[in-house]
Coordinates of C-alpha atoms and ligand atoms in Angstrom, one line a residue:
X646 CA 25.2 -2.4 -15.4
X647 CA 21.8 -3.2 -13.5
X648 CA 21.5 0.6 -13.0
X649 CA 22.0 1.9 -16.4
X650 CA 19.5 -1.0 -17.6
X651 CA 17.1 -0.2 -15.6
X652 CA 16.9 3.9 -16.0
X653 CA 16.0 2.8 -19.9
X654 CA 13.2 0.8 -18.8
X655 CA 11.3 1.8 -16.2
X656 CA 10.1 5.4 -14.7
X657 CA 9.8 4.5 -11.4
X658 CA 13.1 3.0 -11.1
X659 CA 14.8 5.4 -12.6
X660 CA 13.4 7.9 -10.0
X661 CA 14.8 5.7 -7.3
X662 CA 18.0 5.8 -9.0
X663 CA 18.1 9.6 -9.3
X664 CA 17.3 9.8 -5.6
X665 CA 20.6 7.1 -5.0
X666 CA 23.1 8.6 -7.3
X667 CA 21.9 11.4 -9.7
X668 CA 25.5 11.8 -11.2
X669 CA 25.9 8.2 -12.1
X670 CA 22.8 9.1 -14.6
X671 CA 24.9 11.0 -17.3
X672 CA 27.5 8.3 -17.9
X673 CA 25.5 5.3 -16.8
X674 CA 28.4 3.2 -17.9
X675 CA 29.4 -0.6 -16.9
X676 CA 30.5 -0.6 -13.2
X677 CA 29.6 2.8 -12.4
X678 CA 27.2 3.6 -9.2
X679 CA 27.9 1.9 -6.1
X680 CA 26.9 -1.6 -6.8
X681 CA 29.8 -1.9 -9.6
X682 CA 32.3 -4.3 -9.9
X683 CA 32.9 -7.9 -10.0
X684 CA 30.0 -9.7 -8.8
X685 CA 30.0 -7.6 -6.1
X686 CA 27.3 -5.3 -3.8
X687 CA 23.8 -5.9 -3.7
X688 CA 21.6 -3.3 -4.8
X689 CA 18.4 -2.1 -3.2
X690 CA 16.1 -3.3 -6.1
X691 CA 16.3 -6.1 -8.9
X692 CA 14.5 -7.0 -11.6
X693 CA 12.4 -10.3 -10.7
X694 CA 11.3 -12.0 -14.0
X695 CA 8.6 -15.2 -13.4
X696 CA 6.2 -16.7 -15.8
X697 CA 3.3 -15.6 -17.2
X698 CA 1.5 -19.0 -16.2
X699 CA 2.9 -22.3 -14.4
X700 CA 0.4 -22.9 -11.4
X701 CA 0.8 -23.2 -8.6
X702 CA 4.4 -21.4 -9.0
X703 CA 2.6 -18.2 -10.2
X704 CA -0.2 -17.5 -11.6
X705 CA -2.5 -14.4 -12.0
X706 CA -5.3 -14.0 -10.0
X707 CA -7.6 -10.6 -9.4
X708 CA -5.0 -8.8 -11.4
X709 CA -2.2 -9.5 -9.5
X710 CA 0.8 -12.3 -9.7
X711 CA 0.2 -15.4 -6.6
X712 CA 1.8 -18.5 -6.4
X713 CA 4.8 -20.6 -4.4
X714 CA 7.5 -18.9 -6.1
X715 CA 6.0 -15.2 -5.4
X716 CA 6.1 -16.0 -1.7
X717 CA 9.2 -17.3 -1.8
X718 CA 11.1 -14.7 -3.9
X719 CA 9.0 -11.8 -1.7
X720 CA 10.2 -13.9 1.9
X721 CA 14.0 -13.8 0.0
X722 CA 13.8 -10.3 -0.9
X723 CA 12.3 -9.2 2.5
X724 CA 15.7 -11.0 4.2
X725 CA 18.5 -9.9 1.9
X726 CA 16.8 -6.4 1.8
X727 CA 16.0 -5.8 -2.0
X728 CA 12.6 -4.6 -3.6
X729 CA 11.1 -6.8 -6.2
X730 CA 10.3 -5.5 -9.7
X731 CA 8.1 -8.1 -10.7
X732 CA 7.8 -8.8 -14.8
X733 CA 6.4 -12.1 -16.5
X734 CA 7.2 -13.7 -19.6
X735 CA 6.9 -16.4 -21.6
X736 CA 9.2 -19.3 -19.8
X737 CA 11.6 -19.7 -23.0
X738 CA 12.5 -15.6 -22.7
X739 CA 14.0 -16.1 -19.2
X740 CA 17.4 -17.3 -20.0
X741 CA 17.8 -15.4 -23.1
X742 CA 16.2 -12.0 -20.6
X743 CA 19.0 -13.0 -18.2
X744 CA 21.7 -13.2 -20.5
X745 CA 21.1 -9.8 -21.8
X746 CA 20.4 -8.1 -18.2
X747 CA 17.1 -7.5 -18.9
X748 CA 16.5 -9.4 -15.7
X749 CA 18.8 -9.6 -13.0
X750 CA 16.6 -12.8 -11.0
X751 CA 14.2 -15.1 -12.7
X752 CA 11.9 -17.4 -10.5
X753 CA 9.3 -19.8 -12.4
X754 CA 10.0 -23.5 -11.1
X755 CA 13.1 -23.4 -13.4
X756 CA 14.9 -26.2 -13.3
X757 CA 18.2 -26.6 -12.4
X758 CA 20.4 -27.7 -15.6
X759 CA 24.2 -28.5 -16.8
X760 CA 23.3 -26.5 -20.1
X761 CA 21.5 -23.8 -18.2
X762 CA 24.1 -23.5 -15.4
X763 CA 26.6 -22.1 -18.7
X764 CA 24.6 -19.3 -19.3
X765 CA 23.3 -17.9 -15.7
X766 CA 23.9 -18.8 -12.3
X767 CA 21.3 -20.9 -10.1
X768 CA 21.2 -20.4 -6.5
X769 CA 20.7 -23.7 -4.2
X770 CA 18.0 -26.1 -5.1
X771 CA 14.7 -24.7 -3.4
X772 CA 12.0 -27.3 -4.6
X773 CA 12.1 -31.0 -5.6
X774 CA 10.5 -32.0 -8.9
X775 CA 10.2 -34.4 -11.1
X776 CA 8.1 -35.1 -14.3
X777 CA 4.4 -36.3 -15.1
X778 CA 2.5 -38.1 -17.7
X779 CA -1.3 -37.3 -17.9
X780 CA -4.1 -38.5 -20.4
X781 CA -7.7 -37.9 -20.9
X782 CA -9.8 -39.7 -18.0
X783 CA -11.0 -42.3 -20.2
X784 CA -7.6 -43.2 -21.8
X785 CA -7.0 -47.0 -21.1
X786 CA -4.0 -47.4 -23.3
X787 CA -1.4 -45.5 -21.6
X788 CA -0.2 -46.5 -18.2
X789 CA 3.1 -46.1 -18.3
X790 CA 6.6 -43.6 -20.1
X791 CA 7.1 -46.5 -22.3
X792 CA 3.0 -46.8 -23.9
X793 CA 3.9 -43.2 -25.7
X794 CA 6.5 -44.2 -28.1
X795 CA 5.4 -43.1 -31.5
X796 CA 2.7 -40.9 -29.6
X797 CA 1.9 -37.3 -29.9
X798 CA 2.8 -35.4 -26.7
X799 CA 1.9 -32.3 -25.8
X800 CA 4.5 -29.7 -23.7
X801 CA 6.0 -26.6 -23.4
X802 CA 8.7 -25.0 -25.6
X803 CA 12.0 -24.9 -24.2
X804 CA 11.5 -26.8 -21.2
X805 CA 13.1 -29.7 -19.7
X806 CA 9.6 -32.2 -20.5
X807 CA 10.3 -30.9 -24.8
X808 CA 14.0 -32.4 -24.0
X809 CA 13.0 -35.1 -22.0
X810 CA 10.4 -36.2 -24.9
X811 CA 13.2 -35.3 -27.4
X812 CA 15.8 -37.8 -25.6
X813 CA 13.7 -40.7 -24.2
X814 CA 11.1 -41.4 -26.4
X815 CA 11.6 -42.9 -29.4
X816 CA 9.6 -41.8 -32.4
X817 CA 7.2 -39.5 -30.2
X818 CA 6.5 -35.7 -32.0
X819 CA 6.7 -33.3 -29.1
X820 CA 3.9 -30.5 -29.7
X821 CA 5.5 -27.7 -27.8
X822 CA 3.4 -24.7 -27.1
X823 CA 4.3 -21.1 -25.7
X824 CA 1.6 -21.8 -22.7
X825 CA 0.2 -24.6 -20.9
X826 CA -3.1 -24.3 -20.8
X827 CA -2.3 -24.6 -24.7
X828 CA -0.8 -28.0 -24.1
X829 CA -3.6 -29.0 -21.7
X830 CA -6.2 -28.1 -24.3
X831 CA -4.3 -30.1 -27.3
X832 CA -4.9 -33.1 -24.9
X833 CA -8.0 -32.3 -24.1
X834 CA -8.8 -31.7 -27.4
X835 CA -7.6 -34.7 -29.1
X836 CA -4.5 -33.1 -30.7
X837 CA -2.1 -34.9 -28.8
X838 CA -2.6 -38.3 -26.3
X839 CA -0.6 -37.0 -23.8
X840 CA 0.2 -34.3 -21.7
X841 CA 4.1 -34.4 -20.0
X842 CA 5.4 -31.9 -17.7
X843 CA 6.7 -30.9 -14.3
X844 CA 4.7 -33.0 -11.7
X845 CA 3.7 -30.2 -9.4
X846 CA 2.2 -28.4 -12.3
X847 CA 0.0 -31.6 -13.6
X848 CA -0.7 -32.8 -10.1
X849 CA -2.4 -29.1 -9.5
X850 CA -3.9 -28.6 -13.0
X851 CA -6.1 -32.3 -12.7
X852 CA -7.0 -30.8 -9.0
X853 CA -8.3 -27.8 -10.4
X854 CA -9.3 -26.5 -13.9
X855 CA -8.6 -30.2 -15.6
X856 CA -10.4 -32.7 -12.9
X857 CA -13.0 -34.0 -14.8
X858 CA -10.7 -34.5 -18.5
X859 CA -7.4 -35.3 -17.5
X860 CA -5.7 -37.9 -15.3
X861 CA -2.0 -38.8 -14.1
X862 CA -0.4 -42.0 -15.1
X863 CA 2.6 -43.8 -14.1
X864 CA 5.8 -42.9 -12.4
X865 CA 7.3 -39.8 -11.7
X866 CA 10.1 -39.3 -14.2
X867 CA 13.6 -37.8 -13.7
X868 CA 14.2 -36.3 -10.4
X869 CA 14.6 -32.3 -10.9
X870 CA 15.6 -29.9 -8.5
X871 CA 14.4 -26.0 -9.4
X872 CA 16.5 -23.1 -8.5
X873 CA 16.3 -19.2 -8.6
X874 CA 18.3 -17.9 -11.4
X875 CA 20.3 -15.3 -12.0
X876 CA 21.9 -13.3 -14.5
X877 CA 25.8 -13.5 -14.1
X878 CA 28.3 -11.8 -12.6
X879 CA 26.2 -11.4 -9.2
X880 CA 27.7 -13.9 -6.7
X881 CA 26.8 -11.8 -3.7
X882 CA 23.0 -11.9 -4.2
X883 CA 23.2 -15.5 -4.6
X884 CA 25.0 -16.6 -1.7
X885 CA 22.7 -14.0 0.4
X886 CA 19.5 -15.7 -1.3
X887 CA 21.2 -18.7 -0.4
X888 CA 21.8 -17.8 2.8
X889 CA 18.4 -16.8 3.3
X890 CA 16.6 -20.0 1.8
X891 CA 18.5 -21.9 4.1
X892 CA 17.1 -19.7 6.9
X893 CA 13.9 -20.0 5.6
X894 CA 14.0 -24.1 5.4
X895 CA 15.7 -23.8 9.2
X896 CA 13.2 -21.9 10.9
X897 CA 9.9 -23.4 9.2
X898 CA 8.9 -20.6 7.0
X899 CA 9.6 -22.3 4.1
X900 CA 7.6 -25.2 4.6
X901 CA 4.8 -23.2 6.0
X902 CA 4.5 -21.3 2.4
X903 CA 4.9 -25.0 1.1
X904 CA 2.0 -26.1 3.2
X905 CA -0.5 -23.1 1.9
X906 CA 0.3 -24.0 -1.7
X907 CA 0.3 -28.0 -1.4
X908 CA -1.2 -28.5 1.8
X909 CA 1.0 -30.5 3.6
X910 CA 4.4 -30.5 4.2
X911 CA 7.0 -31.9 1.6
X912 CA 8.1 -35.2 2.3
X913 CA 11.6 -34.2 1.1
X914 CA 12.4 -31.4 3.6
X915 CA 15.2 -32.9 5.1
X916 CA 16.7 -33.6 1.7
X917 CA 15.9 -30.0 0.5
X918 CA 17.8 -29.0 3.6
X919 CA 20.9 -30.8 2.8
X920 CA 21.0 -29.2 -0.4
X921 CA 21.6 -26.0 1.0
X922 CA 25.3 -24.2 0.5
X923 CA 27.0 -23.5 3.8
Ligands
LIG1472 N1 10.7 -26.9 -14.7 C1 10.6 -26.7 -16.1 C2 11.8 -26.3 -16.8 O1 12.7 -25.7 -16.1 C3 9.4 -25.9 -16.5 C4 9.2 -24.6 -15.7 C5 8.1 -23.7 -16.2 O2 7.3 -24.0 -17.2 N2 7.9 -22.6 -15.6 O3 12.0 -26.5 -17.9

């Protein structure tokens, strides 16, 4: 299925594929080549979808894709022995690009959900999270979740922040945008008060590009843990990136990619490393 997907969409793929198995090319049909079959074989290359923007996850920079989750996905991918074929997207066409087997692996700080967990499969946790209110620097009113009831709050569409808004404040109008820096601008802007998202993501956006017009306020909100997704029917890849993320938290090369990105090491290692299957 990955191989017949993949010969419609990209050239050099589908010269890689000719070189593995030039007779599977004329049928291309479901289960045909040798990765076929039940969740079963990894493949020498998937398709990696991530998002176009969520620092410090990924990010563009000099023309090419950077970030926490490139390093990781690129440490994974050097373990298990796949090549990457890296494509962004908005964050709300990752499920729906799974589902269809555009991608076979999505990695963009997704959170790991009950509703989500239906419709692709999520390998163990590999980051904690949680959520974060921010407001322009001179904003006195809000200090806390509870000041933005009945408040304009800007996020992003089809993320866990537009449910969490949805579900746990009352009267608030979520203004959901495609992008962030959309959502940061509507704060900083005066189309919204507030600004609510994953913490790691406003932490590093008031560090950088929004120090002097944003600031954090209150408590973290709703633990989250993110995981790598992937599109159904693969159980072997994700108990060998499961196997390898464990690896990778064991041996310290996990938290030395951690470190480079937010400059220390997580408090919640140990926790991170109970998660692990196996
Ligand atoms: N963690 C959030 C979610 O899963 C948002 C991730 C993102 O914007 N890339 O909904």
């Amino acid at each position: 299925m990955k191989y017949n997907k993949r010969f419609t969409t990209t050239a050099a793929v589908a010269a890689t594929f000719l070189l593995a198995g030039g007779l599977a090319a004329c049928g291309g049909g479901e289960g045909e080549g040798d990765g076929g079959g039940d969740g079963g074989g990894l493949e020498d290359s998937y398709v990696v979808a991530t998002d176009t923007a969520f620092v410090p996850f990924e990010f563009e920079e000099d023309g090419e894709y950077v970030g926490f989750d490139i390093d990781i996905i690129n440490e994974v991918a050097d373990r298990v022995g796949f090549e990457i074929e890296l494509e962004t997207t908005n964050f709300d066409g990752m499920i729906p690009g799974l589902q269809t087997g555009t991608f076979d692996i999505a990695i963009a700080g997704m959170t790991i959900t009950d509703e989500r967990a239906e419709a692709v499969d999520f390998t163990s946790p590999y980051y904690k999270s949680g959520l974060r209110i921010a407001v322009p620097v001179d904003n006195e009113d809000i200090t806390s979740v509870d000041d933005l009831e009945g408040l304009t709050i800007a996020t992003r569409l089809g993320s866990t922040s537009a449910d969490y808004i949805e579900n746990n404040i009352e009267g608030a109008t979520p203004n959901t945008y495609e992008q962030l820096d959309q959502a940061y601008l509507s704060v900083e802007g005066g189309g919204s008060d507030a600004v609510l998202y994953d913490a790691p993501n406003v932490e590093y956006y008031i560090l950088t590009a929004g120090e002097d017009s944003l600031k954090v306020v209150g408590e973290l909100l709703e633990a989250q843990n993110y995981g790598i997704a992937v599109s159904q029917g693969n159980e072997e890849l994700v108990t060998a990136m499961n196997e390898a993320l464990a690896a990778m938290i064991e041996d310290g090369t996990y938290a030395e990619i951690y470190t480079e990105w937010f400059g220390s090491e997580p408090e919640w290692l140990d926790e991170l490393a109970e998660l692990q299957a196996g």
